[in-house]
Coordinates of C-alpha atoms in Angstrom, one line a residue:
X1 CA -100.4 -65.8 -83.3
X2 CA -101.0 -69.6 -83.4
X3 CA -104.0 -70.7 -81.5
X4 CA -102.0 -71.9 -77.7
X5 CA -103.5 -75.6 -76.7
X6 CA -106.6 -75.4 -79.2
X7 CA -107.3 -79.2 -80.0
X8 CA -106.8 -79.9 -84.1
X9 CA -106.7 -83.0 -86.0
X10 CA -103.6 -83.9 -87.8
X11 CA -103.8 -85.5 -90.9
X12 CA -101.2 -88.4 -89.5
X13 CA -101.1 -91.5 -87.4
X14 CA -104.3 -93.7 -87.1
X15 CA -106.2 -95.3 -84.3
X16 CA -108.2 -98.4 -84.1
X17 CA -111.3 -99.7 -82.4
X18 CA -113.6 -102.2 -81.7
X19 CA -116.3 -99.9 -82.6
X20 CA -115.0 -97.7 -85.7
X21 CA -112.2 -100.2 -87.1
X22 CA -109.2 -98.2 -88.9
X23 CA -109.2 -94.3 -89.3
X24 CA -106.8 -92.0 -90.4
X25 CA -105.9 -88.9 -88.5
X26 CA -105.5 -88.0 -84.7
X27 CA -106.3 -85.1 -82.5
X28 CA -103.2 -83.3 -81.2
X29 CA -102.8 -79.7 -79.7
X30 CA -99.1 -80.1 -81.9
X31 CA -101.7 -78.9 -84.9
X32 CA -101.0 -75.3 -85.8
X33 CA -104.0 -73.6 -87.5
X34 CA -104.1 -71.6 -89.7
X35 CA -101.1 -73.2 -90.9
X36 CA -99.8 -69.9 -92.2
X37 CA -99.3 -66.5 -90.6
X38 CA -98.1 -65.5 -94.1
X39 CA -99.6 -62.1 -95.6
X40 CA -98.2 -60.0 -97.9
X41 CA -98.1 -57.2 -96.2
X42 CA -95.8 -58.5 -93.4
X43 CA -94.1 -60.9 -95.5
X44 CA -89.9 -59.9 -95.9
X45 CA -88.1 -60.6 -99.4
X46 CA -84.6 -61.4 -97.2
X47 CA -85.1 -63.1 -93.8
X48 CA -82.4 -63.3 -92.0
X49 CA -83.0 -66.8 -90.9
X50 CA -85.2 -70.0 -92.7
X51 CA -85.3 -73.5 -90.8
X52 CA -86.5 -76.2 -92.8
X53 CA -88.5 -78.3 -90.1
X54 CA -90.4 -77.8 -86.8
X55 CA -89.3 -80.9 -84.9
X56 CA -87.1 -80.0 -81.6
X57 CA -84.1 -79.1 -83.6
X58 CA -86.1 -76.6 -86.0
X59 CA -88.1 -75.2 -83.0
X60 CA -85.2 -74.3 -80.8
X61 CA -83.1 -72.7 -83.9
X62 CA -86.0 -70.5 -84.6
X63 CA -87.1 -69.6 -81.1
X64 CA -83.4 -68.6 -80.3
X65 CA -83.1 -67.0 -83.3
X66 CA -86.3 -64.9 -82.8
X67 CA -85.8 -64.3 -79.2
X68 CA -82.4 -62.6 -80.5
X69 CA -84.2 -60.0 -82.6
X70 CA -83.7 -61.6 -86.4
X71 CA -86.7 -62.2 -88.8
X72 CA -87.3 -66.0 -89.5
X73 CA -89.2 -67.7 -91.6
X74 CA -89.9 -71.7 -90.7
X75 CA -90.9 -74.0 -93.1
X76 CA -92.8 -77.3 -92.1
X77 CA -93.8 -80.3 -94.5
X78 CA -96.3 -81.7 -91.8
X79 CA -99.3 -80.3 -90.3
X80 CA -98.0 -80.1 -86.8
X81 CA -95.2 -79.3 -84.8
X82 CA -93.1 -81.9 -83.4
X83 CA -91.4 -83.9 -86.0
X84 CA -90.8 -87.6 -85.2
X85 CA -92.2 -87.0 -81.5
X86 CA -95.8 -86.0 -81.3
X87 CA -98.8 -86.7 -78.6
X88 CA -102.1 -87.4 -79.9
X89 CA -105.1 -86.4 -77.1
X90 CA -107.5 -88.9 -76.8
X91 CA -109.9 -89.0 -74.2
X92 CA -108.2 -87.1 -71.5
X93 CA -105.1 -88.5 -72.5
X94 CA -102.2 -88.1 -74.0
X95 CA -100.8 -91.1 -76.3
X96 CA -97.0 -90.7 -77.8
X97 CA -96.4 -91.2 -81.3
X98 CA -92.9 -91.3 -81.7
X99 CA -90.3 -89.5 -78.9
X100 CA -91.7 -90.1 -75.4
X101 CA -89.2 -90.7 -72.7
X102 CA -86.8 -87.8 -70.9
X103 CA -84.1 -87.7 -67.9
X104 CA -82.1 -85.2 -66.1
X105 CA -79.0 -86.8 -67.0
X106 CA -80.1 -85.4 -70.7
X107 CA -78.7 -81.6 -70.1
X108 CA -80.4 -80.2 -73.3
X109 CA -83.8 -81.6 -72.5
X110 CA -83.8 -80.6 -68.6
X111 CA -82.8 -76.9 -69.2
X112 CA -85.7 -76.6 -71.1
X113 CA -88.2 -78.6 -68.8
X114 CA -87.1 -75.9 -66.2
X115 CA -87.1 -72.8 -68.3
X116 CA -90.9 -73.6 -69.5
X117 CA -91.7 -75.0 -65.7
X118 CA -92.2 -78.5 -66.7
X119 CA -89.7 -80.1 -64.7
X120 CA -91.8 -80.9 -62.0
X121 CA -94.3 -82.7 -64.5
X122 CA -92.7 -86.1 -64.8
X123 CA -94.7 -89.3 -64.5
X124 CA -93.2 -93.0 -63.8
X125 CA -93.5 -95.1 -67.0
X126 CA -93.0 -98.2 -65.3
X127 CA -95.3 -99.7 -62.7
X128 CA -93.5 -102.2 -59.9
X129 CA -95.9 -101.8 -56.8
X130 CA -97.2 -104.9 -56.8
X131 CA -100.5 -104.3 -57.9
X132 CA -102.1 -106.2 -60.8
X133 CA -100.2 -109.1 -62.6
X134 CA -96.9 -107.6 -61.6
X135 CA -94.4 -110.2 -63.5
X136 CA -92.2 -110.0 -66.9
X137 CA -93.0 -112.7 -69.3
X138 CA -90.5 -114.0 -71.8
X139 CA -91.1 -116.2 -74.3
X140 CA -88.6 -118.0 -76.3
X141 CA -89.0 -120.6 -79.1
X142 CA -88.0 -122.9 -75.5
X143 CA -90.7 -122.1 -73.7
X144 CA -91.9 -119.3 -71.2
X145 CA -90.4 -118.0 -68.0
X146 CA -92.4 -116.0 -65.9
X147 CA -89.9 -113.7 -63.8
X148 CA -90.6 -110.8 -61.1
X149 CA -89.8 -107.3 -61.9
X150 CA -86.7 -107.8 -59.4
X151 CA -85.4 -110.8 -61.1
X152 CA -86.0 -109.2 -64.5
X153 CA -84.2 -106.2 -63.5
X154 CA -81.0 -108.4 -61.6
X155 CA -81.0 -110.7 -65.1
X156 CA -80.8 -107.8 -67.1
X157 CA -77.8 -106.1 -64.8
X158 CA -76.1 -109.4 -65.2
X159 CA -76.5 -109.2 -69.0
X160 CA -75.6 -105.3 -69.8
X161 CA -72.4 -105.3 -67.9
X162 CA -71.3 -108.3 -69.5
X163 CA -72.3 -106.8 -72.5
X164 CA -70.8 -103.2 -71.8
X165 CA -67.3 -104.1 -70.2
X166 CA -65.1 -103.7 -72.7
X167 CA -62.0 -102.6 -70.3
X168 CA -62.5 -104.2 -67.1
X169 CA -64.6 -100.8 -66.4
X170 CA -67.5 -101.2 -67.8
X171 CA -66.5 -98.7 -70.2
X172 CA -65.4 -95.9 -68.6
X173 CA -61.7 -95.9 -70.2
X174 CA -62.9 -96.3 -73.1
X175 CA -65.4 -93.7 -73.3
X176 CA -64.4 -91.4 -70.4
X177 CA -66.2 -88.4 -72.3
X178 CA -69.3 -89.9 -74.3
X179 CA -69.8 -86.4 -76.1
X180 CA -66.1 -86.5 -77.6
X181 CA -65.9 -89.1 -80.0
X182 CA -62.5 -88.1 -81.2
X183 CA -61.0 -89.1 -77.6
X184 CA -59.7 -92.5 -77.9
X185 CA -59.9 -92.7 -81.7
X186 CA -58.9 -95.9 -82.2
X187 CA -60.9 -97.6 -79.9
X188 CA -63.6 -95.4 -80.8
X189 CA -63.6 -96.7 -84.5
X190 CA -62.9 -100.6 -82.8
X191 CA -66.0 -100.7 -81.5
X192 CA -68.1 -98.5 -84.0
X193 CA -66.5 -101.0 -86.8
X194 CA -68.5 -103.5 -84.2
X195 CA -72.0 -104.8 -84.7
X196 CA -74.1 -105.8 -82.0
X197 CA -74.3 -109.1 -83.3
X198 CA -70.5 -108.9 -83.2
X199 CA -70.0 -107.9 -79.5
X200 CA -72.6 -110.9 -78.9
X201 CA -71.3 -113.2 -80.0
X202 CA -67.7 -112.3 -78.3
X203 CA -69.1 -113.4 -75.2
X204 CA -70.7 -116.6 -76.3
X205 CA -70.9 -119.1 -73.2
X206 CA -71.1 -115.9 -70.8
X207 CA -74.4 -116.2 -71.8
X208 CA -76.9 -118.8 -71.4
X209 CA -80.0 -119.3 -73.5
X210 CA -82.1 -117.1 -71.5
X211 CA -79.6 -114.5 -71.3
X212 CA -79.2 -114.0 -74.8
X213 CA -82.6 -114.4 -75.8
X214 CA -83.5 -111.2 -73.1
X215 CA -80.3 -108.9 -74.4
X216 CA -81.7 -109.6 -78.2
X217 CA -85.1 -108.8 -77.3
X218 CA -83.8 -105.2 -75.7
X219 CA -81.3 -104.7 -78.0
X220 CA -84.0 -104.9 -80.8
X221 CA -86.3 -102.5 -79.0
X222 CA -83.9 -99.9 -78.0
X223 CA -82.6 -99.4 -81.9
X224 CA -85.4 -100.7 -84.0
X225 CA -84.4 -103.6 -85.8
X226 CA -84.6 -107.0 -86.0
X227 CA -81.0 -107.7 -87.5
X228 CA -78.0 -106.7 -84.9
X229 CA -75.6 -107.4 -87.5
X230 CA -77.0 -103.5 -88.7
X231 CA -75.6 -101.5 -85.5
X232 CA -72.6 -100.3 -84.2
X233 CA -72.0 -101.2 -81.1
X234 CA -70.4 -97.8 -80.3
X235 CA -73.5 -96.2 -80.1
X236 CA -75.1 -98.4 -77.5
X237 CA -71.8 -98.2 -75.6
X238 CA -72.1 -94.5 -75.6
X239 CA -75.3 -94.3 -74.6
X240 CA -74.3 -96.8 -71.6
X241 CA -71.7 -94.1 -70.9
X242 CA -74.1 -90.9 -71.1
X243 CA -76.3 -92.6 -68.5
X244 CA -73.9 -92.9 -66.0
X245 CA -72.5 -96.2 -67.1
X246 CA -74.8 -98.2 -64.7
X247 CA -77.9 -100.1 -65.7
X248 CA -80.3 -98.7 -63.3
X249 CA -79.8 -95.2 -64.8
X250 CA -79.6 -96.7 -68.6
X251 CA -83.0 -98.2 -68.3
X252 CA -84.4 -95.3 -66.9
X253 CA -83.3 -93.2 -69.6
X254 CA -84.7 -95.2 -71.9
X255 CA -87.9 -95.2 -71.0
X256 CA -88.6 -94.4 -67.2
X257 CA -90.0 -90.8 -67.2
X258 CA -92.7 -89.2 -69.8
X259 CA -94.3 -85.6 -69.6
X260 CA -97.3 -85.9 -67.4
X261 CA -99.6 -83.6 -70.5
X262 CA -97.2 -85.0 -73.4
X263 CA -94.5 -84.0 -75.8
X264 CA -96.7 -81.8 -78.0
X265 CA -97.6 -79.5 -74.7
X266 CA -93.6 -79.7 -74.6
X267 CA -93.4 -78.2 -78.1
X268 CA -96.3 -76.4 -78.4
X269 CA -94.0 -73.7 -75.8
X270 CA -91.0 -73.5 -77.9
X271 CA -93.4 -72.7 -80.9
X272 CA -95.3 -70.5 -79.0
X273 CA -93.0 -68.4 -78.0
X274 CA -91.2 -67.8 -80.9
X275 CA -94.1 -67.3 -82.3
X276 CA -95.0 -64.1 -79.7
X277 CA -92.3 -61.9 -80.6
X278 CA -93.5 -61.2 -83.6
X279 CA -90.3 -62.0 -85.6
X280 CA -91.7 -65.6 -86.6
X281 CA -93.1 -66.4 -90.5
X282 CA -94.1 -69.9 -90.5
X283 CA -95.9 -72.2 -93.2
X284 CA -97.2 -75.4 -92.6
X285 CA -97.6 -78.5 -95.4
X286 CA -94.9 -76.8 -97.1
X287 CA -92.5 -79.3 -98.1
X288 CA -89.2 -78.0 -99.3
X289 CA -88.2 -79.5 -102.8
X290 CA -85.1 -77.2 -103.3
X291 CA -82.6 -75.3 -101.8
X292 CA -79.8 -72.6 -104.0
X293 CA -77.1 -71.0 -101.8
X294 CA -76.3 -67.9 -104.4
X295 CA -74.0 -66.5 -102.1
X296 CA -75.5 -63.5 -101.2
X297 CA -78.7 -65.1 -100.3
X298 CA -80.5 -68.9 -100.0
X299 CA -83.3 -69.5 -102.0
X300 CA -85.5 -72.2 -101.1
X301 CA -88.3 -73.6 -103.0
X302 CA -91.4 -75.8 -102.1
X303 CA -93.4 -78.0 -104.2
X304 CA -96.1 -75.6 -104.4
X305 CA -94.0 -73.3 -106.0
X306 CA -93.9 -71.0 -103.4
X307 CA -90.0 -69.3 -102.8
X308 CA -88.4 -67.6 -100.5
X309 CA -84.7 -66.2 -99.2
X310 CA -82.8 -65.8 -96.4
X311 CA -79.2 -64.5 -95.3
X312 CA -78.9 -67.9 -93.9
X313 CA -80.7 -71.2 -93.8
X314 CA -80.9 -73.9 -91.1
X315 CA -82.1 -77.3 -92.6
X316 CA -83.0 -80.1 -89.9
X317 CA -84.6 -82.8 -92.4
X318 CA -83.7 -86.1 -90.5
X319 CA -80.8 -88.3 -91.5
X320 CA -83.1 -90.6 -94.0
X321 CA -84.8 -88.0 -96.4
X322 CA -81.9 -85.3 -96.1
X323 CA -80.8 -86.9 -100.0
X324 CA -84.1 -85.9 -101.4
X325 CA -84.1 -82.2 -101.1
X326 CA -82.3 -81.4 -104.3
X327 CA -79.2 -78.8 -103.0
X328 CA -77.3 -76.3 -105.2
X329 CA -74.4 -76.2 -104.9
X330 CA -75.2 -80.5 -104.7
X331 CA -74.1 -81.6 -101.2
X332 CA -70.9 -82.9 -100.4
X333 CA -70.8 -86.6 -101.2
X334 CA -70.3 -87.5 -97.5
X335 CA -73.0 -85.9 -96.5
X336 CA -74.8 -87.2 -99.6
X337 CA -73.6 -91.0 -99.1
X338 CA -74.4 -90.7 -95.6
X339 CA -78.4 -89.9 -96.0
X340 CA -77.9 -93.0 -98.9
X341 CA -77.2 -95.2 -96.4
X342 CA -79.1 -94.1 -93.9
X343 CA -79.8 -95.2 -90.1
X344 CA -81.6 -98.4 -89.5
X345 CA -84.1 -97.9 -87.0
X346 CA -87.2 -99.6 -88.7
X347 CA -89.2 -99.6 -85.4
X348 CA -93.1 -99.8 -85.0
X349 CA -94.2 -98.0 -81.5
X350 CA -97.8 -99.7 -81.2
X351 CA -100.0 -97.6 -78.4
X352 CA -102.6 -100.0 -76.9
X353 CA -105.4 -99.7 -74.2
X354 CA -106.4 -102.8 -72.5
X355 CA -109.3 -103.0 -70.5
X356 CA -108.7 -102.9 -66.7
X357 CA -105.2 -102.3 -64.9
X358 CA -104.3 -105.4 -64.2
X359 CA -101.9 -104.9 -66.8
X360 CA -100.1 -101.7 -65.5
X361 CA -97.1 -103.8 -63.6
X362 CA -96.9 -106.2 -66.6
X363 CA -93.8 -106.6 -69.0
X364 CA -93.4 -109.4 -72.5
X365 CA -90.7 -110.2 -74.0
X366 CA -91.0 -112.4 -77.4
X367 CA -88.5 -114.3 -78.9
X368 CA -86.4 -114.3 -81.5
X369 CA -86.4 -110.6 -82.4
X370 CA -88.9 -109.4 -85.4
X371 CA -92.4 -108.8 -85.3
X372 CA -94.2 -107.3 -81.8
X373 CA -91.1 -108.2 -79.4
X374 CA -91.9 -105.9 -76.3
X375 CA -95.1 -104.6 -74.4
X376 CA -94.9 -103.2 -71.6
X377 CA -97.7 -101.3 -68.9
X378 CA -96.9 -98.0 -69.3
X379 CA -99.5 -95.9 -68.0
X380 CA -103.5 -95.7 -66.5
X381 CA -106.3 -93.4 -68.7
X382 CA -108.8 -91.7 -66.9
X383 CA -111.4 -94.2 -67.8
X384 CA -109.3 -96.6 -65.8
X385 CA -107.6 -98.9 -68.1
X386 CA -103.9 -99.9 -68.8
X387 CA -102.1 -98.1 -71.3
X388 CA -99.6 -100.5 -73.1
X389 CA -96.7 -99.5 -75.3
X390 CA -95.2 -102.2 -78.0
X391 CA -92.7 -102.0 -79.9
X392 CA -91.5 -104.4 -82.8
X393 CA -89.9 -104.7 -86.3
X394 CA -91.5 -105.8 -89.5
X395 CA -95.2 -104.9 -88.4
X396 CA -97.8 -103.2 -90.5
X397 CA -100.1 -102.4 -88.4
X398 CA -102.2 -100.0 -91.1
X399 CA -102.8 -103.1 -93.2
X400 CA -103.2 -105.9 -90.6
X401 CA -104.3 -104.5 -87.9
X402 CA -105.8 -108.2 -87.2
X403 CA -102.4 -109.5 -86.7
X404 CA -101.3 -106.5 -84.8
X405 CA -103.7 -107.5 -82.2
X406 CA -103.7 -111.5 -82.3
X407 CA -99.7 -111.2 -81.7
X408 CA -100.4 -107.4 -78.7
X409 CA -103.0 -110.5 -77.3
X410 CA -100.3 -113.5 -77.0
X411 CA -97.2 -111.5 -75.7
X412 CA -99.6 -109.6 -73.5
X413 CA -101.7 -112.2 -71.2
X414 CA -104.6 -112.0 -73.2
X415 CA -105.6 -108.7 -73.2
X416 CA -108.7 -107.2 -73.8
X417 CA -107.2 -104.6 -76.5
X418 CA -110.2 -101.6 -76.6
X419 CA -108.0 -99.2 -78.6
X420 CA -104.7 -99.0 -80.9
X421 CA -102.9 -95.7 -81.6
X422 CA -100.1 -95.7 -84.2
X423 CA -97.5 -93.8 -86.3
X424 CA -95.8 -95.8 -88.7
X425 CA -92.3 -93.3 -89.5
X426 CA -90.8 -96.0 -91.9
X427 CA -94.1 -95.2 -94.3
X428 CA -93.5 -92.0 -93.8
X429 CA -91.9 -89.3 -96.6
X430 CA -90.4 -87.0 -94.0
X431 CA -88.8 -89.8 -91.7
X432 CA -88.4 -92.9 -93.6
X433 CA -87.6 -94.5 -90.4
X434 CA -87.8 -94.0 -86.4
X435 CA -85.2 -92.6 -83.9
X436 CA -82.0 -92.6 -85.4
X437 CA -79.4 -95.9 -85.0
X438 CA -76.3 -95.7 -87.1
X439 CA -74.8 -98.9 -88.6
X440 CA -71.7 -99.8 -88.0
X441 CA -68.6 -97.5 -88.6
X442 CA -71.1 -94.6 -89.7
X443 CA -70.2 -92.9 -86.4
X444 CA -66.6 -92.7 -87.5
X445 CA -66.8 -92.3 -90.9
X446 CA -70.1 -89.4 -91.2
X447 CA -70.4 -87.8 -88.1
X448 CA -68.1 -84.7 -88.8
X449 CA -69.6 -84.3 -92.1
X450 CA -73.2 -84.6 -91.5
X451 CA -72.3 -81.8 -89.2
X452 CA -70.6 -79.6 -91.5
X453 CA -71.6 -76.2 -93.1
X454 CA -71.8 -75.6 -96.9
X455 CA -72.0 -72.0 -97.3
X456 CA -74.9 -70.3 -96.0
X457 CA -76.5 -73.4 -95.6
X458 CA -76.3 -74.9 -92.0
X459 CA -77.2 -78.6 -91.0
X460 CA -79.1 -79.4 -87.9
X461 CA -80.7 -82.9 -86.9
X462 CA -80.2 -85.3 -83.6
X463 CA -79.5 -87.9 -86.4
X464 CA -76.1 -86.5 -85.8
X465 CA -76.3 -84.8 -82.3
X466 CA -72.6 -85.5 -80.1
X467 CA -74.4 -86.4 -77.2
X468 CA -77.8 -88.1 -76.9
X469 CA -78.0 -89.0 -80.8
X470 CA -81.0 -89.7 -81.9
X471 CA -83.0 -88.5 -79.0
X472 CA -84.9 -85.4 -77.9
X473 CA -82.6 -83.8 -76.1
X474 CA -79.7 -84.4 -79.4
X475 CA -82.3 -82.4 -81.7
X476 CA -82.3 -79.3 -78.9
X477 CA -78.2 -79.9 -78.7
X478 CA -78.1 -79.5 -82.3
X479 CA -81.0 -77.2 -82.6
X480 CA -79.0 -74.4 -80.2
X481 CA -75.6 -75.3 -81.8
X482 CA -76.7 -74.4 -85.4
X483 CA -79.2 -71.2 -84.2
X484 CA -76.0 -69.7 -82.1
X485 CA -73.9 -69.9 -85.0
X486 CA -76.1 -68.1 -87.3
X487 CA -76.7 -65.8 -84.7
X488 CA -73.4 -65.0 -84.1
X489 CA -72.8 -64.6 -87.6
X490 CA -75.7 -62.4 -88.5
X491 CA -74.9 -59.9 -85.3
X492 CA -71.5 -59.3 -86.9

């Protein structure tokens, strides 16, 4: 079995500092070694199950599946666990690369927080006790307004159910049931035709400068670009409505509440457990080149050459690099078009440790939107300083890391910056982007057949989840939606 919560290095992210400048590579107990519990003499010719990927969705397909008694084999390009959402440790503490924040309004996500215990493990991202500088910042090419954390939040309120009432409602007729997007069809594909850019500029003197300028700036965080005009409305509106369709409990599911020990001690039990029944082959840096449903079996080859089959295969490559795993049969050309296009999240989640907590009850807000448009206070290490999360579009922070840090410096007060820790997922082969946003009219035009069959081959990803898309909790929905089908089918 793997080792539990050893402490590896994966070969991905990087982390700067003062003292030691760029290096590659981060520690994170989401490292499975030896990557291989592979041996010949164990090793099946049929499986009855193989899931290509060991993010959320390919973890809880092969967990459930090995729980149920049937022999699975998982395949994993990275080193680690976790897909787009892994922790690195760094000195006591836990630093998220990728997926971070969790509610109990996401069902998926909560079931399994109780069943591993975890539930009562929740910390509060935000600080607003009134220590340290305590204020949101937003700077606009006007000038800067300083705001308190109550005025930010009341602006914001204002802004989002402007910006969300749609039907005198604030949405609720038109999106009564957020996980049925065929209810209310045509309005459904009104809005999803309907950029954010779009819905914007609808209101137009609703809004004042100011108002604008602080809708943009979230907007831009939340999906990861710098270009509205490349979102669907529909998907924010949805995700207004999964929340509860007030803004209190929108923020907070955006980014209110993060596992106390991280997301790869979240992952690391799904793995692990699988893992313990003895039912679970598993390869790591095994990226899947090919995949041949013959009808009796799937074959699926790697780029080492390696092969393998199984009755039935589960593939949860993410929306962006789905097109280049060659299928035969080829996939259908929706499916096909629909990994062409691709989502357009194109977000950079910068990790930054300033010296001293003063910065724990800070916010900044830059505009216009591109470049490092958010930081935010958003936790304290043990060595007592602030850890501050960013989030922008267009930034590089591999290759200059020196702008990175003059631009972290002018949005946040100055800081002292003692450490960076990054991922960047658009540079990355097996992501080729960050949490999934679909452009306008994907949502109508793709969804169903990015979640169709083809044979033995089964498609799971929270790229195309019905409820929180894009999201932790949408790669366990779809994770368990694919893994009981097969199961079902495999029992018979």
């Amino acid at each position: 079995m793997s080792n539990s919560f050893g402490k590896f290095t994966t070969r991905e992210g990087y982390q700067w500092t003062k003292e030691d400048d760029i290096t590659a590579g981060l520690p994170s107990v989401s490292v499975v070694q030896p990557p291989s519990n592979l041996k010949p003499s164990t090793q099946v010719d049929l499986y009855d199950a193989a899931v290509i990927g060991a993010g959320y969705a390919g973890l809880t397909a092969a967990r459930d599946l090995a729980l149920a008694g049937q022999r699975v084999l998982l395949l994993e390009a990275r080193d680690r666990i976790g897909g787009r959402t892994y922790s690195a440790n760094i000195d006591g503490y836990p630093f998220e690369l990728g997926g971070t924040w969790v509610h109990w309004y996401q069902p998926f996500v909560w079931r399994e927080l109780s069943r591993y215990n975890l539930a009562t493990e929740l910390e509060i991202s935000p600080c607003t006790n009134g220590t340290g500088l305590n204020k949101t910042i937003v700077r606009t090419e006007d000038g800067m307004v300083s705001l308190s954390h109550e005025e930010e939040f009341a602006k914001l309120e204002s802004i989002l159910t402007k910006f969300v009432d749609v039907d005198g409602q604030l949405g609720r007729a038109v999106v009564p049931f957020p996980h049925n997007q065929h209810f209310n069809a045509d309005l459904v594909r009104r809005f999803d035709d309907m950029s954010l850019a779009d819905r914007i500029s609808e209101l137009g003197d609703q809004l004042t400068p100011l108002d604008r300028a602080m809708l943009e700036v979230y907007l831009s965080a939340l999906c990861g670009t710098g270009d509205l005009k490349d979102v669907s409305f529909f998907e924010v509106l949805r995700c207004w409505a999964l929340a509860g369709y007030n803004c209190v409990d929108f923020l907070a599911t955006s980014a209110a509440f993060k596992l106390a020990r991280g997301q790869s001690h979240f992952a690391r039990r799904f793995f692990d457990e699988a893992a313990a029944t003895g039912r679970l082959d598993y390869k790591f840096s095994c990226p899947v080149s090919a995949v041949a449903d013959h009808g009796d079996a799937v074959e699926l080859t790697a780029r080492d050459g390696s092969s393998f089959k199984a009755r039935r295969l589960i593939c949860t490559a993410p929306l962006n690099v789905l097109k280049d795993i060659q299928f035969s049969p080829a996939l259908p050309p929706a499916k096909l078009e629909a990994s062409e296009r691709g989502h357009v999240n194109r977000a950079v989640k910068i990790n930054a440790v300033a010296r001293g907590t003063d910065l724990r009850s800070f916010s900044g807000l830059a505009h216009p939107v591109g470049g490092l448009n958010y930081v935010s206070g958003d936790g304290a290490t043990p060595a007592g300083n602030t850890h501050l999360v960013g989030l922008g579009t267009g930034l590089r922070p591999k290759d200059d890391v020196d702008a990175v840090l003059a631009t972290l410096r002018d949005l946040a007060a100055d800081a002292d910056v003692e450490r960076l820790v990054f991922h960047d997922w658009n540079e990355d082969e097996f992501s080729k982007g960050a949490w999934a946003w679909l452009r306008p009219g994907m949502a109508t035009e793709y969804l169903e057949a990015l979640r169709e069959r083809r044979g033995n081959v089964l498609f799971a990803s929270g790229d195309w989840a019905a409820g929180w898309r894009g999201c932790i909790d949408g790669a366990i929905e779809e994770g368990g939606r694919v893994g009981k089908e097969v199961l079902d089918e495999l029992r018979k």
